[in-house]
Coordinates of C-alpha atoms in Angstrom, one line a residue:
X9 CA 0.0 0.0 0.0
X10 CA 2.9 2.3 0.9
X11 CA 4.6 1.6 -2.4
X12 CA 1.4 2.4 -4.4
X13 CA 1.0 5.7 -2.5
X14 CA 4.6 6.7 -3.1
X15 CA 4.2 5.9 -6.8
X16 CA 1.1 8.0 -7.2
X17 CA 2.7 10.9 -5.3
X18 CA 5.8 10.6 -7.5
X19 CA 3.7 10.8 -10.7
X20 CA 1.8 13.8 -9.4
X21 CA 4.9 15.7 -8.4
X22 CA 6.4 15.0 -11.8
X23 CA 3.2 16.3 -13.6
X24 CA 3.1 19.5 -11.6
X25 CA 6.8 20.1 -12.1
X26 CA 6.4 19.7 -15.8
X27 CA 3.4 22.0 -15.9
X28 CA 5.3 24.7 -13.9
X29 CA 8.3 24.5 -16.3
X30 CA 6.0 24.7 -19.3
X31 CA 4.3 27.8 -17.8
X32 CA 7.6 29.4 -17.1
X33 CA 8.9 28.7 -20.7
X34 CA 5.7 29.9 -22.3
X35 CA 5.8 33.2 -20.3
X36 CA 9.5 33.8 -20.8
X37 CA 8.7 35.2 -24.3
X38 CA 6.9 38.5 -24.6
X39 CA 5.0 38.3 -27.9
X40 CA 3.2 41.6 -27.6
X41 CA 4.0 43.9 -30.5
X42 CA 6.2 41.2 -32.1
X43 CA 6.0 41.8 -35.9
X44 CA 8.6 39.7 -37.7
X45 CA 9.1 40.4 -41.4
X46 CA 12.5 39.6 -42.9
X47 CA 13.7 42.9 -44.3
X48 CA 15.8 41.1 -47.0
X49 CA 12.6 39.9 -48.6
X50 CA 10.7 43.2 -48.2
X51 CA 10.0 45.3 -51.2
X52 CA 11.9 48.6 -51.5
X53 CA 9.9 51.2 -49.5
X54 CA 10.3 53.8 -52.2
X55 CA 8.8 52.0 -55.1
X56 CA 5.9 49.5 -55.5
X57 CA 7.8 47.7 -58.3
X58 CA 9.8 44.8 -56.9
X59 CA 12.6 45.3 -59.4
X60 CA 16.1 44.1 -58.2
X61 CA 15.0 40.5 -57.7
X62 CA 18.4 38.9 -58.1
X63 CA 19.9 41.3 -55.6
X64 CA 17.8 39.7 -52.8
X65 CA 19.1 36.3 -53.9
X66 CA 22.8 37.2 -54.0
X67 CA 23.0 39.4 -50.9
X68 CA 22.5 38.0 -47.5
X69 CA 22.4 41.3 -45.6
X70 CA 19.2 43.2 -45.5
X71 CA 18.7 45.6 -48.4
X72 CA 17.7 49.0 -47.1
X73 CA 17.4 51.8 -49.6
X74 CA 18.0 55.3 -48.5
X75 CA 15.0 57.5 -48.7
X76 CA 15.1 60.5 -51.0
X77 CA 16.4 63.7 -49.5
X78 CA 17.1 67.1 -51.0
X79 CA 20.0 67.0 -53.5
X80 CA 21.0 70.5 -52.5
X81 CA 23.4 71.5 -49.8
X82 CA 21.1 71.9 -46.8
X83 CA 22.1 71.2 -43.2
X84 CA 21.0 67.7 -42.3
X85 CA 20.4 66.6 -45.8
X86 CA 22.4 64.5 -48.2
X87 CA 24.3 66.2 -51.0
X88 CA 24.2 63.7 -53.8
X89 CA 26.1 66.0 -56.2
X90 CA 29.2 65.4 -54.0
X91 CA 29.4 61.9 -55.5
X92 CA 30.2 63.5 -58.9
X93 CA 33.4 65.1 -60.0
X94 CA 33.2 68.9 -59.9
X95 CA 35.0 69.1 -63.2
X96 CA 35.2 67.0 -66.3
X97 CA 37.0 67.5 -69.6
X98 CA 35.5 70.5 -71.5
X99 CA 33.5 69.4 -74.5
X100 CA 32.3 72.7 -75.7
X101 CA 28.7 71.7 -75.0
X102 CA 26.4 71.1 -72.1
X103 CA 26.3 67.5 -70.8
X104 CA 24.1 65.5 -68.5
X105 CA 25.9 62.6 -66.8
X106 CA 24.0 59.7 -65.2
X107 CA 26.0 57.4 -62.9
X108 CA 23.9 54.2 -62.2
X109 CA 26.6 53.0 -59.8
X110 CA 26.4 56.0 -57.6
X111 CA 22.8 56.7 -58.3
X112 CA 23.3 60.3 -59.2
X113 CA 22.9 62.8 -62.1
X114 CA 25.0 65.9 -62.9
X115 CA 24.6 68.8 -65.2
X116 CA 27.9 70.1 -66.7
X117 CA 28.5 73.3 -68.6
X118 CA 30.4 73.7 -71.8
X119 CA 33.6 74.2 -69.8
X120 CA 33.0 70.9 -67.9
X121 CA 31.9 72.5 -64.6
X122 CA 29.3 70.8 -62.5
X123 CA 26.5 73.3 -61.7
X124 CA 23.8 71.0 -60.3
X125 CA 23.3 67.3 -59.4
X126 CA 21.0 65.0 -57.5
X127 CA 19.7 61.6 -56.8
X128 CA 19.0 59.5 -59.9
X129 CA 17.2 56.1 -59.9
X130 CA 18.1 54.2 -63.1
X131 CA 16.8 51.0 -64.7
X132 CA 16.7 47.8 -62.6
X133 CA 18.6 44.6 -63.2
X134 CA 15.4 42.8 -63.3
X135 CA 11.7 43.7 -63.5
X136 CA 9.5 41.0 -62.2
X137 CA 6.3 42.5 -63.7
X138 CA 7.6 42.1 -67.2
X139 CA 10.0 39.2 -66.7
X140 CA 13.2 40.8 -68.1
X141 CA 16.1 43.1 -67.3
X142 CA 15.3 46.8 -67.3
X143 CA 18.7 48.5 -67.2
X144 CA 19.1 51.9 -68.7
X145 CA 21.4 51.5 -71.8
X146 CA 24.9 52.8 -71.3
X147 CA 26.4 55.1 -73.8
X148 CA 26.2 58.6 -75.2
X149 CA 22.8 59.9 -76.5
X150 CA 21.1 63.2 -77.2
X151 CA 17.7 64.4 -76.0
X152 CA 15.3 64.4 -78.9
X153 CA 12.0 65.1 -77.1
X154 CA 11.1 67.6 -74.3
X155 CA 7.8 67.1 -72.4
X156 CA 5.7 69.0 -70.0
X157 CA 4.5 68.4 -66.5
X158 CA 1.6 66.3 -68.0
X159 CA 3.8 63.5 -69.3
X160 CA 2.6 60.0 -68.5
X161 CA 3.6 56.5 -69.4
X162 CA 1.7 54.6 -72.1
X163 CA 3.0 51.3 -70.8
X164 CA 3.3 51.3 -67.0
X165 CA 1.7 50.1 -64.8
X166 CA 1.6 47.1 -67.1
X167 CA -1.8 46.8 -68.8
X168 CA -2.9 50.2 -67.6
X169 CA -0.4 52.9 -68.4
X170 CA -0.8 56.4 -66.9
X171 CA 2.2 56.5 -64.5
X172 CA 3.2 60.1 -64.1
X173 CA 6.5 61.1 -65.8
X174 CA 6.6 64.9 -65.4
X175 CA 9.0 66.8 -67.6
X176 CA 10.0 63.8 -69.6
X177 CA 13.0 64.1 -71.8
X178 CA 13.6 61.1 -74.0
X179 CA 17.1 60.3 -75.3
X180 CA 17.1 56.6 -76.3
X181 CA 13.8 55.3 -77.7
X182 CA 11.5 54.9 -74.7
X183 CA 14.2 55.7 -72.2
X184 CA 14.3 59.2 -70.8
X185 CA 14.8 61.4 -67.8
X186 CA 11.7 62.4 -65.9
X187 CA 10.5 63.6 -62.5
X188 CA 9.2 61.1 -60.0
X189 CA 8.2 60.8 -56.3
X190 CA 9.3 57.2 -56.3
X191 CA 13.1 57.6 -55.8
X192 CA 15.6 55.5 -54.0
X193 CA 19.4 55.3 -53.6
X194 CA 19.2 52.3 -55.9
X195 CA 18.3 51.3 -59.5
X196 CA 14.6 50.4 -59.6
X197 CA 13.0 51.8 -62.7
X198 CA 11.8 50.1 -65.9
X199 CA 14.6 51.8 -67.8
X200 CA 14.1 55.6 -67.5
X201 CA 16.2 57.7 -65.2
X202 CA 14.0 59.1 -62.4
X203 CA 15.0 62.3 -60.7
X204 CA 13.1 64.6 -58.3
X205 CA 10.3 66.6 -59.9
X206 CA 12.1 69.8 -59.0
X207 CA 15.3 68.6 -60.6
X208 CA 13.4 67.4 -63.7
X209 CA 11.7 70.8 -64.1
X210 CA 15.1 72.6 -63.7
X211 CA 16.7 70.3 -66.3
X212 CA 13.8 70.7 -68.7
X213 CA 13.5 74.5 -68.6
X214 CA 16.9 75.7 -67.3
X215 CA 19.4 73.4 -68.9
X216 CA 18.3 70.9 -71.6
X217 CA 17.4 71.6 -75.2
X218 CA 16.8 69.2 -78.1
X219 CA 20.2 67.8 -78.9
X220 CA 21.7 68.1 -75.3
X221 CA 24.2 65.3 -74.8
X222 CA 23.3 62.6 -72.2
X223 CA 26.0 60.2 -71.0
X224 CA 24.8 57.0 -69.2
X225 CA 27.8 55.5 -67.5
X226 CA 28.3 51.8 -67.0
X227 CA 26.7 49.9 -64.1

């Protein structure tokens, strides 16, 4: 009888001990406000188009794109023009330089002096919505079309069109420079070069003309 009593008490103690441990384990984690979403698989916050697909496969660290800030020299703001050389070889004509590696654009005078620059979002390595690369073609081109603030895309969004492209300036087929509110310190577009709307307006009315040289540097 004593053996049976000891056996029952032993099982009961074991049960309560396990329950206590389980309760302690369960309550050792505070799950309130816990919102896990791996940033390396998150879409870029500056653009609804999930463009650089292969970047997320190749890179293990989280991809965080810098949000657009003023390209001008203002306290507390990034000066993207500082990524460009202040002087290039004089060509005798105005030149717009796009650097997809540094994600910047620059306007140079006939004497090769940089007078303005800013953030530029060029074409992506891959556009998942159309299933192909979207890189802006490297080379030297000339602006052949100057648009107004009412410019819109006839292709994007796919199947709809109508995406705003204020002050569009085409230089290579359907590829051009235009204003956009979807900017990032990265290459995310479908092939055009996006700059801030203010920058696009300045280029359109204060700098570019038909025939202005555009240099797209290599990626």
